[in-house]
Amino acid sequence: MKDNDVVDLLLRQHEEIKGLFDEVENAAPQDKAEAFQSLVRLLAVHETAEEEIVHPYARRKIDHGGEVVDERLAEENAAKDMLTQMEKDGVDHPKFATNLATLRKAVVEHAEHEEREEFPRFRQATGDKERQAMAVGVKAAEAMAPTHPHPGVETATKNLLVGPPVAIMDRARDVIRKAMGKKG
Ligand SMILES: [Fe+2]
Ligand SMILES: [Fe+2]
């Protein structure tokens, strides 16, 4: 797995997201909020990176790209809505565990659709250099969503993405656009 290929990076994030779902599920009550914030952060950064970098390209370059990408965006929006509500409700909400299981199922199925229907064709339609250039944006955003932030490290906390999913996505979008040399 190459860390400078945008598809490899996104596939790695899919695995990390599944791992974070495990962590939230298994976290002791006093650690649940922090574990959930890590999940919110990585999910927000991951989906934003796909929406900024991969989906627009796939829409233009792959067969039935419009259809494939519209389906992925609908799934992402549904997950975003769930995530937003869960963040608002907090981890102590009586339905948190049920909602987490529902979100997990939706997110995993969405990732499988990308891995089956979008990424392989996207890889075929792009050159190594293009995918390396696109990896820059994903890495810049990922740096703001460490899955295990070091407590007390000033620089990390200063740049850490916190807050509701929509705010994190806005921040991530700016970071990605800057990294890719586009105007925000
Ligand atoms: Fe996605
Ligand atoms: Fe994804």
PDB file of C-alpha atoms and ligand atoms in Angstrom:
ATOM      1  CA  MET A   1       0.000   0.000   0.000  1.00  0.00           C
ATOM      2  CA  LYS A   2       1.459   3.334  -1.090  1.00  0.00           C
ATOM      3  CA  ASP A   3       0.869   6.357   1.075  1.00  0.00           C
ATOM      4  CA  ASN A   4       1.192   8.702  -1.884  1.00  0.00           C
ATOM      5  CA  ASP A   5      -1.674   7.217  -3.904  1.00  0.00           C
ATOM      6  CA  VAL A   6      -5.034   8.821  -3.210  1.00  0.00           C
ATOM      7  CA  VAL A   7      -6.962   5.551  -3.558  1.00  0.00           C
ATOM      8  CA  ASP A   8      -4.631   3.673  -1.214  1.00  0.00           C
ATOM      9  CA  LEU A   9      -4.978   6.459   1.333  1.00  0.00           C
ATOM     10  CA  LEU A  10      -8.765   6.402   1.179  1.00  0.00           C
ATOM     11  CA  LEU A  11      -8.803   2.598   1.475  1.00  0.00           C
ATOM     12  CA  ARG A  12      -6.604   2.845   4.546  1.00  0.00           C
ATOM     13  CA  GLN A  13      -8.998   5.392   6.014  1.00  0.00           C
ATOM     14  CA  HIS A  14     -11.908   2.996   5.412  1.00  0.00           C
ATOM     15  CA  GLU A  15     -10.113   0.484   7.655  1.00  0.00           C
ATOM     16  CA  GLU A  16      -9.311   3.144  10.246  1.00  0.00           C
ATOM     17  CA  ILE A  17     -12.948   4.227  10.315  1.00  0.00           C
ATOM     18  CA  LYS A  18     -14.037   0.640  11.027  1.00  0.00           C
ATOM     19  CA  GLY A  19     -11.433   0.474  13.800  1.00  0.00           C
ATOM     20  CA  LEU A  20     -12.759   3.695  15.330  1.00  0.00           C
ATOM     21  CA  PHE A  21     -16.305   2.307  15.319  1.00  0.00           C
ATOM     22  CA  ASP A  22     -14.916  -0.631  17.346  1.00  0.00           C
ATOM     23  CA  GLU A  23     -13.224   1.787  19.732  1.00  0.00           C
ATOM     24  CA  VAL A  24     -16.376   3.825  20.302  1.00  0.00           C
ATOM     25  CA  GLU A  25     -18.420   0.662  20.855  1.00  0.00           C
ATOM     26  CA  ASN A  26     -15.922  -0.752  23.328  1.00  0.00           C
ATOM     27  CA  ALA A  27     -14.957   2.474  25.096  1.00  0.00           C
ATOM     28  CA  ALA A  28     -15.598   2.817  28.810  1.00  0.00           C
ATOM     29  CA  PRO A  29     -18.325   5.408  29.524  1.00  0.00           C
ATOM     30  CA  GLN A  30     -15.791   8.094  30.491  1.00  0.00           C
ATOM     31  CA  ASP A  31     -13.841   7.597  27.236  1.00  0.00           C
ATOM     32  CA  LYS A  32     -16.782   7.350  24.861  1.00  0.00           C
ATOM     33  CA  ALA A  33     -17.117  11.046  24.041  1.00  0.00           C
ATOM     34  CA  GLU A  34     -13.476  11.354  23.071  1.00  0.00           C
ATOM     35  CA  ALA A  35     -13.533   8.184  20.992  1.00  0.00           C
ATOM     36  CA  PHE A  36     -16.682   9.397  19.238  1.00  0.00           C
ATOM     37  CA  GLN A  37     -15.078  12.778  18.517  1.00  0.00           C
ATOM     38  CA  SER A  38     -12.178  10.978  16.816  1.00  0.00           C
ATOM     39  CA  LEU A  39     -14.669   9.058  14.692  1.00  0.00           C
ATOM     40  CA  VAL A  40     -16.612  12.209  13.796  1.00  0.00           C
ATOM     41  CA  ARG A  41     -13.372  13.911  12.829  1.00  0.00           C
ATOM     42  CA  LEU A  42     -12.040  11.164  10.595  1.00  0.00           C
ATOM     43  CA  LEU A  43     -15.413  10.529   8.953  1.00  0.00           C
ATOM     44  CA  ALA A  44     -15.857  14.230   8.250  1.00  0.00           C
ATOM     45  CA  VAL A  45     -12.356  14.586   6.839  1.00  0.00           C
ATOM     46  CA  HIS A  46     -12.620  11.398   4.799  1.00  0.00           C
ATOM     47  CA  GLU A  47     -15.956  12.147   3.168  1.00  0.00           C
ATOM     48  CA  THR A  48     -14.974  15.752   2.517  1.00  0.00           C
ATOM     49  CA  ALA A  49     -11.775  14.620   0.812  1.00  0.00           C
ATOM     50  CA  GLU A  50     -13.742  12.257  -1.402  1.00  0.00           C
ATOM     51  CA  GLU A  51     -16.254  14.953  -2.236  1.00  0.00           C
ATOM     52  CA  GLU A  52     -13.575  17.514  -3.042  1.00  0.00           C
ATOM     53  CA  ILE A  53     -11.077  15.314  -4.816  1.00  0.00           C
ATOM     54  CA  VAL A  54     -12.290  11.914  -6.023  1.00  0.00           C
ATOM     55  CA  HIS A  55     -16.003  12.190  -6.788  1.00  0.00           C
ATOM     56  CA  PRO A  56     -15.751  15.212  -9.134  1.00  0.00           C
ATOM     57  CA  TYR A  57     -13.051  13.449 -11.100  1.00  0.00           C
ATOM     58  CA  ALA A  58     -14.915  10.128 -11.151  1.00  0.00           C
ATOM     59  CA  ARG A  59     -18.030  11.920 -12.368  1.00  0.00           C
ATOM     60  CA  ARG A  60     -16.199  13.106 -15.468  1.00  0.00           C
ATOM     61  CA  LYS A  61     -13.883  10.197 -16.114  1.00  0.00           C
ATOM     62  CA  ILE A  62     -15.631   6.880 -15.456  1.00  0.00           C
ATOM     63  CA  ASP A  63     -18.498   5.177 -17.276  1.00  0.00           C
ATOM     64  CA  HIS A  64     -21.863   6.237 -15.847  1.00  0.00           C
ATOM     65  CA  GLY A  65     -19.840   8.511 -13.576  1.00  0.00           C
ATOM     66  CA  GLY A  66     -22.757  10.846 -12.910  1.00  0.00           C
ATOM     67  CA  GLU A  67     -24.964   8.020 -11.716  1.00  0.00           C
ATOM     68  CA  VAL A  68     -22.278   6.346  -9.605  1.00  0.00           C
ATOM     69  CA  VAL A  69     -21.260   9.596  -7.925  1.00  0.00           C
ATOM     70  CA  ASP A  70     -24.822  10.758  -7.292  1.00  0.00           C
ATOM     71  CA  GLU A  71     -25.522   7.489  -5.483  1.00  0.00           C
ATOM     72  CA  ARG A  72     -22.372   7.885  -3.373  1.00  0.00           C
ATOM     73  CA  LEU A  73     -23.249  11.490  -2.524  1.00  0.00           C
ATOM     74  CA  ALA A  74     -26.745  10.466  -1.434  1.00  0.00           C
ATOM     75  CA  GLU A  75     -25.209   7.865   0.897  1.00  0.00           C
ATOM     76  CA  GLU A  76     -22.718  10.389   2.239  1.00  0.00           C
ATOM     77  CA  ASN A  77     -25.444  12.939   2.901  1.00  0.00           C
ATOM     78  CA  ALA A  78     -27.552  10.383   4.758  1.00  0.00           C
ATOM     79  CA  ALA A  79     -24.554   9.457   6.925  1.00  0.00           C
ATOM     80  CA  LYS A  80     -23.770  13.138   7.506  1.00  0.00           C
ATOM     81  CA  ASP A  81     -27.317  13.742   8.748  1.00  0.00           C
ATOM     82  CA  MET A  82     -27.080  10.804  11.150  1.00  0.00           C
ATOM     83  CA  LEU A  83     -23.678  11.937  12.372  1.00  0.00           C
ATOM     84  CA  THR A  84     -24.877  15.496  12.921  1.00  0.00           C
ATOM     85  CA  GLN A  85     -27.840  14.330  14.968  1.00  0.00           C
ATOM     86  CA  MET A  86     -25.696  11.966  17.037  1.00  0.00           C
ATOM     87  CA  GLU A  87     -23.145  14.679  17.746  1.00  0.00           C
ATOM     88  CA  LYS A  88     -25.956  16.941  18.898  1.00  0.00           C
ATOM     89  CA  ASP A  89     -27.510  14.237  21.104  1.00  0.00           C
ATOM     90  CA  GLY A  90     -24.188  13.253  22.679  1.00  0.00           C
ATOM     91  CA  VAL A  91     -22.889   9.861  23.739  1.00  0.00           C
ATOM     92  CA  ASP A  92     -25.151   9.671  26.803  1.00  0.00           C
ATOM     93  CA  HIS A  93     -28.300   9.675  24.711  1.00  0.00           C
ATOM     94  CA  PRO A  94     -30.336   6.502  25.386  1.00  0.00           C
ATOM     95  CA  LYS A  95     -30.336   5.613  21.682  1.00  0.00           C
ATOM     96  CA  PHE A  96     -26.627   6.280  21.137  1.00  0.00           C
ATOM     97  CA  ALA A  97     -25.643   2.596  20.818  1.00  0.00           C
ATOM     98  CA  THR A  98     -28.532   1.832  18.448  1.00  0.00           C
ATOM     99  CA  ASN A  99     -27.779   4.895  16.348  1.00  0.00           C
ATOM    100  CA  LEU A 100     -24.097   4.027  16.262  1.00  0.00           C
ATOM    101  CA  ALA A 101     -24.902   0.553  14.930  1.00  0.00           C
ATOM    102  CA  THR A 102     -27.161   2.047  12.246  1.00  0.00           C
ATOM    103  CA  LEU A 103     -24.509   4.571  11.258  1.00  0.00           C
ATOM    104  CA  ARG A 104     -21.843   1.889  11.154  1.00  0.00           C
ATOM    105  CA  LYS A 105     -23.895  -0.291   8.823  1.00  0.00           C
ATOM    106  CA  ALA A 106     -24.558   2.648   6.489  1.00  0.00           C
ATOM    107  CA  VAL A 107     -20.939   3.801   6.475  1.00  0.00           C
ATOM    108  CA  VAL A 108     -19.535   0.312   5.862  1.00  0.00           C
ATOM    109  CA  GLU A 109     -21.961  -0.355   3.022  1.00  0.00           C
ATOM    110  CA  HIS A 110     -21.135   3.015   1.518  1.00  0.00           C
ATOM    111  CA  ALA A 111     -17.408   2.238   1.687  1.00  0.00           C
ATOM    112  CA  GLU A 112     -18.014  -1.134   0.021  1.00  0.00           C
ATOM    113  CA  HIS A 113     -19.881   0.563  -2.811  1.00  0.00           C
ATOM    114  CA  GLU A 114     -16.952   2.918  -3.333  1.00  0.00           C
ATOM    115  CA  GLU A 115     -14.502   0.037  -3.246  1.00  0.00           C
ATOM    116  CA  ARG A 116     -16.533  -1.992  -5.750  1.00  0.00           C
ATOM    117  CA  GLU A 117     -18.070   0.539  -8.102  1.00  0.00           C
ATOM    118  CA  GLU A 118     -16.017   3.697  -7.965  1.00  0.00           C
ATOM    119  CA  PHE A 119     -12.403   3.284  -6.900  1.00  0.00           C
ATOM    120  CA  PRO A 120     -11.364   0.511  -9.341  1.00  0.00           C
ATOM    121  CA  ARG A 121     -12.684   2.473 -12.328  1.00  0.00           C
ATOM    122  CA  PHE A 122     -11.268   5.692 -10.939  1.00  0.00           C
ATOM    123  CA  ARG A 123      -7.868   4.028 -10.686  1.00  0.00           C
ATOM    124  CA  GLN A 124      -8.089   2.845 -14.281  1.00  0.00           C
ATOM    125  CA  ALA A 125      -9.090   6.282 -15.520  1.00  0.00           C
ATOM    126  CA  THR A 126      -6.220   8.122 -13.821  1.00  0.00           C
ATOM    127  CA  GLY A 127      -2.446   8.099 -14.020  1.00  0.00           C
ATOM    128  CA  ASP A 128      -0.071   7.455 -11.116  1.00  0.00           C
ATOM    129  CA  LYS A 129       1.002  11.105 -11.157  1.00  0.00           C
ATOM    130  CA  GLU A 130      -2.574  12.353 -10.981  1.00  0.00           C
ATOM    131  CA  ARG A 131      -3.371  10.118  -8.036  1.00  0.00           C
ATOM    132  CA  GLN A 132      -0.193  11.246  -6.288  1.00  0.00           C
ATOM    133  CA  ALA A 133      -1.151  14.891  -6.768  1.00  0.00           C
ATOM    134  CA  MET A 134      -4.609  14.178  -5.338  1.00  0.00           C
ATOM    135  CA  ALA A 135      -3.094  12.399  -2.332  1.00  0.00           C
ATOM    136  CA  VAL A 136      -1.646  15.739  -1.187  1.00  0.00           C
ATOM    137  CA  GLY A 137      -5.127  17.069  -0.415  1.00  0.00           C
ATOM    138  CA  VAL A 138      -6.161  13.952   1.497  1.00  0.00           C
ATOM    139  CA  LYS A 139      -2.968  13.986   3.554  1.00  0.00           C
ATOM    140  CA  ALA A 140      -3.312  17.667   4.434  1.00  0.00           C
ATOM    141  CA  ALA A 141      -6.828  17.078   5.738  1.00  0.00           C
ATOM    142  CA  GLU A 142      -5.861  13.857   7.490  1.00  0.00           C
ATOM    143  CA  ALA A 143      -3.163  15.669   9.445  1.00  0.00           C
ATOM    144  CA  MET A 144      -5.952  17.598  11.162  1.00  0.00           C
ATOM    145  CA  ALA A 145      -7.783  14.424  12.150  1.00  0.00           C
ATOM    146  CA  PRO A 146      -5.287  12.294  14.074  1.00  0.00           C
ATOM    147  CA  THR A 147      -7.105   9.192  15.242  1.00  0.00           C
ATOM    148  CA  HIS A 148      -5.182   9.164  18.510  1.00  0.00           C
ATOM    149  CA  PRO A 149      -4.233  12.752  19.316  1.00  0.00           C
ATOM    150  CA  HIS A 150      -1.586  13.139  21.946  1.00  0.00           C
ATOM    151  CA  PRO A 151      -3.096  14.904  24.931  1.00  0.00           C
ATOM    152  CA  GLY A 152      -1.258  18.038  25.913  1.00  0.00           C
ATOM    153  CA  VAL A 153       0.629  18.522  22.684  1.00  0.00           C
ATOM    154  CA  GLU A 154       0.053  22.201  21.899  1.00  0.00           C
ATOM    155  CA  THR A 155       0.569  22.145  18.146  1.00  0.00           C
ATOM    156  CA  ALA A 156      -1.707  19.162  17.711  1.00  0.00           C
ATOM    157  CA  THR A 157      -4.523  20.595  19.800  1.00  0.00           C
ATOM    158  CA  LYS A 158      -4.187  23.965  18.122  1.00  0.00           C
ATOM    159  CA  ASN A 159      -4.815  22.498  14.705  1.00  0.00           C
ATOM    160  CA  LEU A 160      -7.159  19.757  15.753  1.00  0.00           C
ATOM    161  CA  LEU A 161     -10.568  19.775  14.164  1.00  0.00           C
ATOM    162  CA  VAL A 162     -13.305  19.888  16.774  1.00  0.00           C
ATOM    163  CA  GLY A 163     -17.005  20.645  16.900  1.00  0.00           C
ATOM    164  CA  PRO A 164     -20.034  19.620  14.895  1.00  0.00           C
ATOM    165  CA  PRO A 165     -19.461  17.619  11.691  1.00  0.00           C
ATOM    166  CA  VAL A 166     -20.485  20.504   9.433  1.00  0.00           C
ATOM    167  CA  ALA A 167     -17.896  22.826  10.993  1.00  0.00           C
ATOM    168  CA  ILE A 168     -15.204  20.160  10.666  1.00  0.00           C
ATOM    169  CA  MET A 169     -16.123  19.615   7.029  1.00  0.00           C
ATOM    170  CA  ASP A 170     -15.874  23.342   6.298  1.00  0.00           C
ATOM    171  CA  ARG A 171     -12.417  23.462   7.860  1.00  0.00           C
ATOM    172  CA  ALA A 172     -11.334  20.318   6.031  1.00  0.00           C
ATOM    173  CA  ARG A 173     -12.595  21.733   2.729  1.00  0.00           C
ATOM    174  CA  ASP A 174     -10.484  24.870   3.176  1.00  0.00           C
ATOM    175  CA  VAL A 175      -7.407  22.833   4.052  1.00  0.00           C
ATOM    176  CA  ILE A 176      -7.883  20.544   1.059  1.00  0.00           C
ATOM    177  CA  ARG A 177      -8.437  23.397  -1.372  1.00  0.00           C
ATOM    178  CA  LYS A 178      -5.367  25.231  -0.123  1.00  0.00           C
ATOM    179  CA  ALA A 179      -3.267  22.079  -0.331  1.00  0.00           C
ATOM    180  CA  MET A 180      -4.462  21.458  -3.882  1.00  0.00           C
ATOM    181  CA  GLY A 181      -3.710  25.044  -4.847  1.00  0.00           C
ATOM    182  CA  LYS A 182      -7.332  26.044  -5.382  1.00  0.00           C
ATOM    183  CA  LYS A 183      -8.952  29.160  -4.105  1.00  0.00           C
ATOM    184  CA  GLY A 184     -11.285  28.511  -1.164  1.00  0.00           C
TER     185      GLY A 184
HETATM  186 FE    FE B   1     -17.482   8.264   0.775  1.00  0.00          FE
HETATM  187 FE    FE B   2     -14.878   6.430   1.468  1.00  0.00          FE
END
